[in-house]
Every structure is written in C-alpha cells, then in structure tokens.
Amino acid sequence: MKGIVYKSTGSWYQVKSDNGEFYKCRIKGKFRIKGIKSTNPIAVGDKVLFDIEKKNDEETGVIKTILDRDNFIVRKSVNLSKQTHIIAANVDQVFLLITINNPPTFTTFIDRFLVSTRAYRIDTILVFNKIDSYEIEERAEILYLKDIYEAIGYRCVEVSATKNKNVDQIKDLMLGKTSMFVGHSGVGKSTLVNAVEPTLDLKTKEISDQHSQGKHTTTFAEMFDLSFDAKIIDTPGIKGFGVVDIDKYELGDYFPEFFALKQDCKFNNCIHTKEPQCAVKDALENEEVSWSRYKSYLQILNGEEEKEHFRTDVWNEDDNE
C-alpha cells in the first residue's frame, strides 16, 4: 500500500493510506537514504510503501520503502554536531513565526533557517506574530526587519493569532498546499494553527516568566488535513538551528542579495570576505546590503554556533563582535 506519514513518535508512525485510512506503522531494518545520516530515517510528509500485518485481530503496517522526496528540511543538531534531523519532507512552503520578545527571535536564527529552506528550494514566508502586544519601539523593529527581508524577495505578514488579525491572509496562502509552521517555543505556532483551524484545538501554554522561553507543547511533528483544501505540519519549538554543511563557495548563493551581486565581483569564486573588488562588500559599505545578514553569513561561513546577541548588533554599530 502507498501512504503519507502524518506523525512520527520515534518508533511508530501514523500513515494515511491512499484510501484515506490511517495505519499504525513501524519500520523493518535500517533505512539509508542517499548518504543522509539523520537521527530519524522517516519524517512527517514522507511518501511510503507499506505492508499490512495482522496480529490478534489488530492491523499494523510495516514500512518497506520511502519514495523519492521532492524536498525536505533538515537541521544539524546544535549539541550533536555530526547528527542531523529531518524536520519534514515534501513541503510546499514554510511559515517562519517571529516574535520581537516573549521570546525574542534573532536574525541569526532567521537567516540560518532561510539558508536551509533556500538550499532545498522551499518557499518561506516570514510571519511576525503577536503584533497586538508591541510598543512603538518594537513596532519599529518589525518594520525594520520587514524592510530587510521584503527587499530581498521574502513575503512578510504581520499577524495576531489571539486577536485573529490577518489570519485570513495566512489561510489564503495555504490553499492547495502542504505548509509547515516553524519557530521558537512560545512564538504562538499552536495558537496560530488553532486560529486557522479552530477544530484542531492544539495545546498551547503561556510563556515561562523565568526565562522568557516558551514551554514545549508540541513533542513531535505532525501533519493535519484542514477543512479548506490545505495540509499543515505543526512542529516542536526549535531553540537553535544548525545549518547542515554547505560548501563555502556556494553559501553566498543562498543569500539572494549576495547572489544578485556575485557577477560583479572581481573573482568568480569570491566568498565576500578578504577579496579585493568584492561587490558584496562594496554594497555593504554603501548600506545596500544589511549588516545583520552579512554577519549571519560570516557566522555560517566560519562554522560558528548561533549567537543570540546578533539582532541587537543592528542597533549598535560600535559593537565589533
């Protein structure tokens, strides 16, 4: 039988067959997929072939084959540098939820995520959530970030999941597609999903006052069929996002504003650091390229871990860290 993986809990998978029925499935043996060393061989969204087994009147499935993926989103474990984790497969688009505080989302996280989705050719929409709760200074920061990302071609939407503001825009963008919602714990993913489809009634929790961190409410990625011709993948909150190895000469290609300038660099293998007559560095000096984006680029290029203070660097030009 053929089906799609809707939920993974580690050893068991919920698979929806082509006839619309769900089966509890497991895998037999080890899966090795095109050299990907991941902590999870099968991800939500995978298309699989499986056999039915009957035991004591209970039907379960055994997954035999993973069909070729159109794409997938993979992250490097922040703690286990050699381990990767496939978040989801066969995704049409991703909504990356961003909050200015409670919890803060830093540009390094945004940029690392955008590099990964661009590398795997997945459209990403930036969703600035909780806009009803911000003061003037925080609103200014949202507008500043929107200017940066809209200028390089990313769609940005401001929403308030709790006030149902602009939720209809999200629904319109989701029509006919499989969408994934991603962000730090506490940015309001489950609240927004509930606003999009109230019948799902996903669990939500308040922010932890002690650390301004969200409490994990989603333990495993899970896909849901919605009532308006759309599928959604809800994911656990991601604290950090390690980019899987990308060749240093290709990294700039996943920053669209760098890629657009590449042909004007003196050297065709320019990595925009110490080379003379570099169009990216010239644009940086002329404030045509964002410093926060360039800092994210250097951090990924140098294999550094995510640094949370990078967003505030945008406002402090004397900070050379």
Tab-separated table of C-alpha atoms in Angstrom:
chain	number	residue	atom	x	y	z
A	1	MET	CA	0.000	0.000	0.000
A	2	LYS	CA	1.012	3.603	-0.555
A	3	GLY	CA	0.615	6.344	2.033
A	4	ILE	CA	1.907	9.543	3.609
A	5	VAL	CA	3.472	9.777	7.079
A	6	TYR	CA	1.354	12.086	9.237
A	7	LYS	CA	3.073	11.600	12.597
A	8	SER	CA	6.314	10.157	13.903
A	9	THR	CA	6.787	9.273	17.566
A	10	GLY	CA	10.198	7.706	17.250
A	11	SER	CA	9.471	4.026	16.727
A	12	TRP	CA	5.884	4.185	15.393
A	13	TYR	CA	4.451	6.182	12.512
A	14	GLN	CA	0.889	7.203	11.678
A	15	VAL	CA	0.470	6.672	7.938
A	16	LYS	CA	-2.543	7.761	5.897
A	17	SER	CA	-3.085	5.392	3.000
A	18	ASP	CA	-4.323	6.370	-0.439
A	19	ASN	CA	-7.763	5.068	0.544
A	20	GLY	CA	-7.926	7.612	3.384
A	21	GLU	CA	-7.443	5.210	6.312
A	22	PHE	CA	-4.786	5.636	8.989
A	23	TYR	CA	-2.447	2.801	9.926
A	24	LYS	CA	-0.008	2.483	12.798
A	25	CYS	CA	3.252	1.517	11.128
A	26	ARG	CA	6.805	0.634	12.074
A	27	ILE	CA	9.943	0.173	10.024
A	28	LYS	CA	11.768	-3.075	9.496
A	29	GLY	CA	15.524	-2.944	9.241
A	30	LYS	CA	17.618	0.162	8.643
A	31	PHE	CA	16.938	2.830	6.069
A	32	ARG	CA	19.801	4.599	4.390
A	33	ILE	CA	18.732	7.435	2.106
A	34	LYS	CA	21.270	8.847	-0.311
A	35	GLY	CA	24.001	9.288	2.255
A	36	ILE	CA	21.926	11.323	4.725
A	37	LYS	CA	22.969	10.484	8.254
A	38	SER	CA	19.997	11.557	10.310
A	39	THR	CA	18.570	10.791	13.725
A	40	ASN	CA	15.265	9.911	12.045
A	41	PRO	CA	15.122	7.770	8.897
A	42	ILE	CA	11.485	8.685	8.171
A	43	ALA	CA	9.935	12.128	8.523
A	44	VAL	CA	6.433	13.575	8.527
A	45	GLY	CA	5.403	14.166	4.925
A	46	ASP	CA	7.318	11.172	3.571
A	47	LYS	CA	5.535	9.118	0.929
A	48	VAL	CA	5.996	5.443	1.736
A	49	LEU	CA	5.079	1.934	0.631
A	50	PHE	CA	3.950	-0.396	3.423
A	51	ASP	CA	2.530	-3.861	4.002
A	52	ILE	CA	-0.294	-4.764	6.382
A	53	GLU	CA	0.279	-7.338	9.121
A	54	LYS	CA	-2.472	-8.879	11.237
A	55	LYS	CA	-1.797	-9.957	14.803
A	56	ASN	CA	-4.571	-10.809	17.290
A	57	ASP	CA	-7.164	-9.014	15.153
A	58	GLU	CA	-5.018	-5.850	15.141
A	59	GLU	CA	-3.798	-4.492	11.824
A	60	THR	CA	-0.459	-2.706	11.756
A	61	GLY	CA	1.781	-1.694	8.903
A	62	VAL	CA	5.414	-2.313	8.079
A	63	ILE	CA	7.085	0.424	6.038
A	64	LYS	CA	9.186	-1.126	3.287
A	65	THR	CA	10.158	1.794	1.065
A	66	ILE	CA	10.465	5.574	1.234
A	67	LEU	CA	9.610	7.096	-2.136
A	68	ASP	CA	11.786	9.862	-3.572
A	69	ARG	CA	11.375	13.165	-1.751
A	70	ASP	CA	10.573	16.387	-3.592
A	71	ASN	CA	12.414	18.201	-0.827
A	72	PHE	CA	12.990	18.109	2.905
A	73	ILE	CA	14.050	20.419	5.703
A	74	VAL	CA	16.993	19.208	7.726
A	75	ARG	CA	18.804	20.796	10.632
A	76	LYS	CA	22.073	19.975	12.279
A	77	SER	CA	21.737	19.165	15.936
A	78	VAL	CA	23.134	22.063	17.944
A	79	ASN	CA	24.549	19.682	20.559
A	80	LEU	CA	25.483	16.710	18.384
A	81	SER	CA	27.361	18.367	15.533
A	82	LYS	CA	27.564	15.228	13.388
A	83	GLN	CA	23.898	14.360	13.768
A	84	THR	CA	21.193	15.777	11.541
A	85	HIS	CA	17.443	15.678	11.968
A	86	ILE	CA	14.918	15.801	9.136
A	87	ILE	CA	12.084	18.025	10.332
A	88	ALA	CA	9.675	17.288	7.467
A	89	ALA	CA	9.592	16.154	3.841
A	90	ASN	CA	7.644	17.102	0.704
A	91	VAL	CA	6.762	20.587	1.952
A	92	ASP	CA	5.330	23.251	-0.364
A	93	GLN	CA	6.066	26.203	1.901
A	94	VAL	CA	7.134	27.172	5.403
A	95	PHE	CA	5.722	29.852	7.679
A	96	LEU	CA	8.541	31.016	9.957
A	97	LEU	CA	6.988	32.650	13.028
A	98	ILE	CA	8.923	35.554	14.513
A	99	THR	CA	8.377	37.476	17.752
A	100	ILE	CA	10.336	40.516	18.918
A	101	ASN	CA	10.160	39.467	22.559
A	102	ASN	CA	8.479	36.804	24.690
A	103	PRO	CA	10.509	35.054	23.246
A	104	PRO	CA	12.894	37.083	21.064
A	105	THR	CA	13.717	35.776	17.581
A	106	PHE	CA	17.168	36.856	16.429
A	107	THR	CA	18.249	37.483	12.857
A	108	THR	CA	20.882	34.744	13.075
A	109	PHE	CA	18.134	32.169	13.600
A	110	ILE	CA	16.028	33.642	10.787
A	111	ASP	CA	18.961	33.726	8.359
A	112	ARG	CA	20.145	30.194	9.155
A	113	PHE	CA	16.657	28.889	8.555
A	114	LEU	CA	16.288	30.809	5.289
A	115	VAL	CA	19.602	29.410	4.018
A	116	SER	CA	18.364	25.870	4.642
A	117	THR	CA	14.957	26.338	3.019
A	118	ARG	CA	16.500	28.099	0.018
A	119	ALA	CA	19.051	25.298	-0.372
A	120	TYR	CA	16.178	22.803	-0.591
A	121	ARG	CA	14.014	25.087	-2.790
A	122	ILE	CA	11.208	25.606	-0.306
A	123	ASP	CA	9.305	28.912	-0.235
A	124	THR	CA	9.412	30.633	3.147
A	125	ILE	CA	7.021	33.288	4.455
A	126	LEU	CA	8.018	35.351	7.493
A	127	VAL	CA	5.159	35.759	9.959
A	128	PHE	CA	5.535	38.452	12.609
A	129	ASN	CA	3.193	37.284	15.346
A	130	LYS	CA	1.789	38.997	18.470
A	131	ILE	CA	1.683	42.409	16.752
A	132	ASP	CA	-1.130	43.477	19.101
A	133	SER	CA	1.265	43.351	22.072
A	134	TYR	CA	4.108	45.619	20.868
A	135	GLU	CA	5.048	49.139	21.895
A	136	ILE	CA	6.251	51.809	19.431
A	137	GLU	CA	9.929	50.766	19.630
A	138	GLU	CA	9.108	47.119	18.984
A	139	ARG	CA	6.816	48.054	16.092
A	140	ALA	CA	9.729	50.000	14.613
A	141	GLU	CA	11.902	46.919	14.821
A	142	ILE	CA	9.293	44.832	12.988
A	143	LEU	CA	9.147	47.433	10.206
A	144	TYR	CA	12.958	47.472	10.061
A	145	LEU	CA	13.143	43.669	9.739
A	146	LYS	CA	10.329	43.646	7.177
A	147	ASP	CA	12.275	46.167	5.077
A	148	ILE	CA	15.335	43.904	5.129
A	149	TYR	CA	13.553	40.716	4.121
A	150	GLU	CA	10.993	42.149	1.701
A	151	ALA	CA	13.816	43.902	-0.159
A	152	ILE	CA	15.417	40.526	-0.908
A	153	GLY	CA	12.191	38.882	-2.006
A	154	TYR	CA	10.658	37.282	1.095
A	155	ARG	CA	6.969	37.722	1.811
A	156	CYS	CA	6.247	39.112	5.290
A	157	VAL	CA	2.904	39.038	7.084
A	158	GLU	CA	2.036	40.686	10.402
A	159	VAL	CA	-0.494	38.736	12.441
A	160	SER	CA	-2.058	38.453	15.856
A	161	ALA	CA	-3.218	34.899	16.374
A	162	THR	CA	-5.040	35.804	19.600
A	163	LYS	CA	-6.873	38.769	18.002
A	164	ASN	CA	-7.410	36.934	14.691
A	165	LYS	CA	-5.704	39.757	12.791
A	166	ASN	CA	-4.607	38.869	9.236
A	167	VAL	CA	-5.193	35.154	9.861
A	168	ASP	CA	-7.237	35.171	6.633
A	169	GLN	CA	-4.062	36.127	4.736
A	170	ILE	CA	-2.323	33.037	6.115
A	171	LYS	CA	-5.268	30.838	5.098
A	172	ASP	CA	-5.272	32.258	1.565
A	173	LEU	CA	-1.570	31.468	1.214
A	174	MET	CA	-2.149	27.896	2.434
A	175	LEU	CA	-4.828	26.927	-0.096
A	176	GLY	CA	-3.988	23.765	-2.011
A	177	LYS	CA	-0.596	23.372	-0.315
A	178	THR	CA	1.241	21.482	2.411
A	179	SER	CA	2.557	24.133	4.801
A	180	MET	CA	4.851	23.830	7.767
A	181	PHE	CA	4.804	26.166	10.782
A	182	VAL	CA	8.179	26.690	12.478
A	183	GLY	CA	9.643	28.919	15.181
A	184	HIS	CA	10.958	29.064	18.715
A	185	SER	CA	8.830	27.636	21.511
A	186	GLY	CA	6.410	30.318	22.623
A	187	VAL	CA	6.115	32.284	19.374
A	188	GLY	CA	2.492	31.182	19.078
A	189	LYS	CA	2.581	28.412	16.474
A	190	SER	CA	-0.166	26.337	18.061
A	191	THR	CA	-2.278	29.438	18.735
A	192	LEU	CA	-1.991	30.480	15.090
A	193	VAL	CA	-2.799	26.966	13.868
A	194	ASN	CA	-5.887	26.975	16.117
A	195	ALA	CA	-6.878	30.360	14.673
A	196	VAL	CA	-6.505	28.961	11.147
A	197	GLU	CA	-8.442	25.775	12.008
A	198	PRO	CA	-10.217	26.034	15.418
A	199	THR	CA	-11.398	22.408	15.320
A	200	LEU	CA	-7.799	21.181	15.750
A	201	ASP	CA	-7.619	22.626	19.278
A	202	LEU	CA	-3.844	22.162	19.637
A	203	LYS	CA	-2.434	22.564	23.131
A	204	THR	CA	-0.995	25.957	23.998
A	205	LYS	CA	0.840	27.230	27.061
A	206	GLU	CA	1.916	30.567	28.415
A	207	ILE	CA	5.492	31.838	28.215
A	208	SER	CA	7.747	30.885	31.114
A	209	ASP	CA	8.357	34.134	33.035
A	210	GLN	CA	11.710	32.959	34.361
A	211	HIS	CA	13.489	32.753	31.021
A	212	SER	CA	11.012	34.331	28.551
A	213	GLN	CA	11.065	30.959	26.826
A	214	GLY	CA	8.079	29.139	25.504
A	215	LYS	CA	7.134	25.833	27.075
A	216	HIS	CA	7.199	22.964	24.605
A	217	THR	CA	3.648	21.996	23.707
A	218	THR	CA	4.335	20.034	20.521
A	219	THR	CA	6.547	17.000	21.133
A	220	PHE	CA	6.603	15.541	17.640
A	221	ALA	CA	5.992	16.969	14.195
A	222	GLU	CA	2.503	16.147	12.995
A	223	MET	CA	0.532	16.771	9.817
A	224	PHE	CA	-3.163	17.641	9.758
A	225	ASP	CA	-5.743	17.794	6.957
A	226	LEU	CA	-7.625	21.085	7.150
A	227	SER	CA	-11.208	21.877	6.176
A	228	PHE	CA	-10.265	24.276	3.358
A	229	ASP	CA	-8.081	22.195	0.999
A	230	ALA	CA	-4.800	22.526	2.842
A	231	LYS	CA	-2.424	20.463	4.923
A	232	ILE	CA	-0.406	21.757	7.840
A	233	ILE	CA	2.664	20.376	9.600
A	234	ASP	CA	2.970	21.551	13.189
A	235	THR	CA	6.498	21.187	14.584
A	236	PRO	CA	8.117	21.274	18.036
A	237	GLY	CA	9.660	24.598	19.003
A	238	ILE	CA	13.217	24.925	17.694
A	239	LYS	CA	15.692	26.570	20.049
A	240	GLY	CA	18.618	26.788	17.635
A	241	PHE	CA	19.140	25.949	14.012
A	242	GLY	CA	22.408	24.381	12.910
A	243	VAL	CA	22.928	24.616	9.153
A	244	VAL	CA	23.950	21.366	7.514
A	245	ASP	CA	27.283	21.649	5.726
A	246	ILE	CA	27.165	23.857	2.640
A	247	ASP	CA	30.244	24.424	0.503
A	248	LYS	CA	31.786	27.801	1.341
A	249	TYR	CA	31.830	28.762	-2.333
A	250	GLU	CA	28.081	28.091	-2.606
A	251	LEU	CA	26.894	29.639	0.662
A	252	GLY	CA	26.519	33.120	-0.831
A	253	ASP	CA	24.170	31.695	-3.468
A	254	TYR	CA	21.604	31.077	-0.706
A	255	PHE	CA	21.658	34.774	0.251
A	256	PRO	CA	19.662	36.183	-2.707
A	257	GLU	CA	21.084	39.703	-2.366
A	258	PHE	CA	24.655	38.292	-2.481
A	259	PHE	CA	23.823	36.042	-5.426
A	260	ALA	CA	22.495	39.039	-7.375
A	261	LEU	CA	25.845	40.838	-6.926
A	262	LYS	CA	28.109	37.831	-7.481
A	263	GLN	CA	28.723	38.528	-11.189
A	264	ASP	CA	30.162	41.950	-10.313
A	265	CYS	CA	32.877	40.556	-8.017
A	266	LYS	CA	36.410	40.533	-9.466
A	267	PHE	CA	36.832	36.822	-8.750
A	268	ASN	CA	34.192	34.292	-9.787
A	269	ASN	CA	34.915	32.231	-6.652
A	270	CYS	CA	34.705	35.231	-4.323
A	271	ILE	CA	33.445	34.380	-0.832
A	272	HIS	CA	32.990	38.062	0.076
A	273	THR	CA	35.471	38.247	2.959
A	274	LYS	CA	39.019	39.478	2.168
A	275	GLU	CA	38.972	39.521	-1.623
A	276	PRO	CA	39.582	42.848	-3.418
A	277	GLN	CA	36.892	44.439	-5.585
A	278	CYS	CA	34.088	42.451	-3.952
A	279	ALA	CA	30.657	43.708	-4.992
A	280	VAL	CA	29.020	42.399	-1.801
A	281	LYS	CA	31.435	44.274	0.473
A	282	ASP	CA	31.038	47.409	-1.640
A	283	ALA	CA	27.251	47.133	-1.311
A	284	LEU	CA	27.677	46.616	2.423
A	285	GLU	CA	29.678	49.825	2.755
A	286	ASN	CA	27.030	51.655	0.714
A	287	GLU	CA	24.296	50.268	3.009
A	288	GLU	CA	22.718	48.383	0.099
A	289	VAL	CA	23.178	45.091	1.941
A	290	SER	CA	22.126	44.513	5.548
A	291	TRP	CA	24.905	44.228	8.131
A	292	SER	CA	22.886	41.723	10.136
A	293	ARG	CA	22.597	39.489	7.066
A	294	TYR	CA	26.328	39.784	6.369
A	295	LYS	CA	27.157	38.895	9.979
A	296	SER	CA	24.918	35.830	9.734
A	297	TYR	CA	26.703	34.873	6.516
A	298	LEU	CA	30.134	35.143	8.160
A	299	GLN	CA	28.978	33.157	11.159
A	300	ILE	CA	27.726	30.276	8.995
A	301	LEU	CA	30.808	30.501	6.749
A	302	ASN	CA	33.117	30.200	9.762
A	303	GLY	CA	31.131	27.338	11.271
A	304	GLU	CA	30.264	29.301	14.399
A	305	GLU	CA	27.396	28.431	16.691
A	306	GLU	CA	24.324	30.632	16.759
A	307	LYS	CA	24.868	33.831	18.756
A	308	GLU	CA	21.752	35.324	20.246
A	309	HIS	CA	23.061	38.891	20.520
A	310	PHE	CA	23.361	39.384	16.770
A	311	ARG	CA	19.999	41.094	16.401
A	312	THR	CA	20.934	43.876	18.804
A	313	ASP	CA	24.160	44.452	16.812
A	314	VAL	CA	21.982	46.001	14.139
A	315	TRP	CA	21.364	48.886	16.517
A	316	ASN	CA	24.942	49.168	17.823
A	317	GLU	CA	27.500	49.891	15.129
A	318	ASP	CA	30.319	50.181	17.689
A	319	ASP	CA	29.916	46.514	18.631
A	320	ASN	CA	32.510	44.627	16.592
A	321	GLU	CA	31.920	41.169	17.984
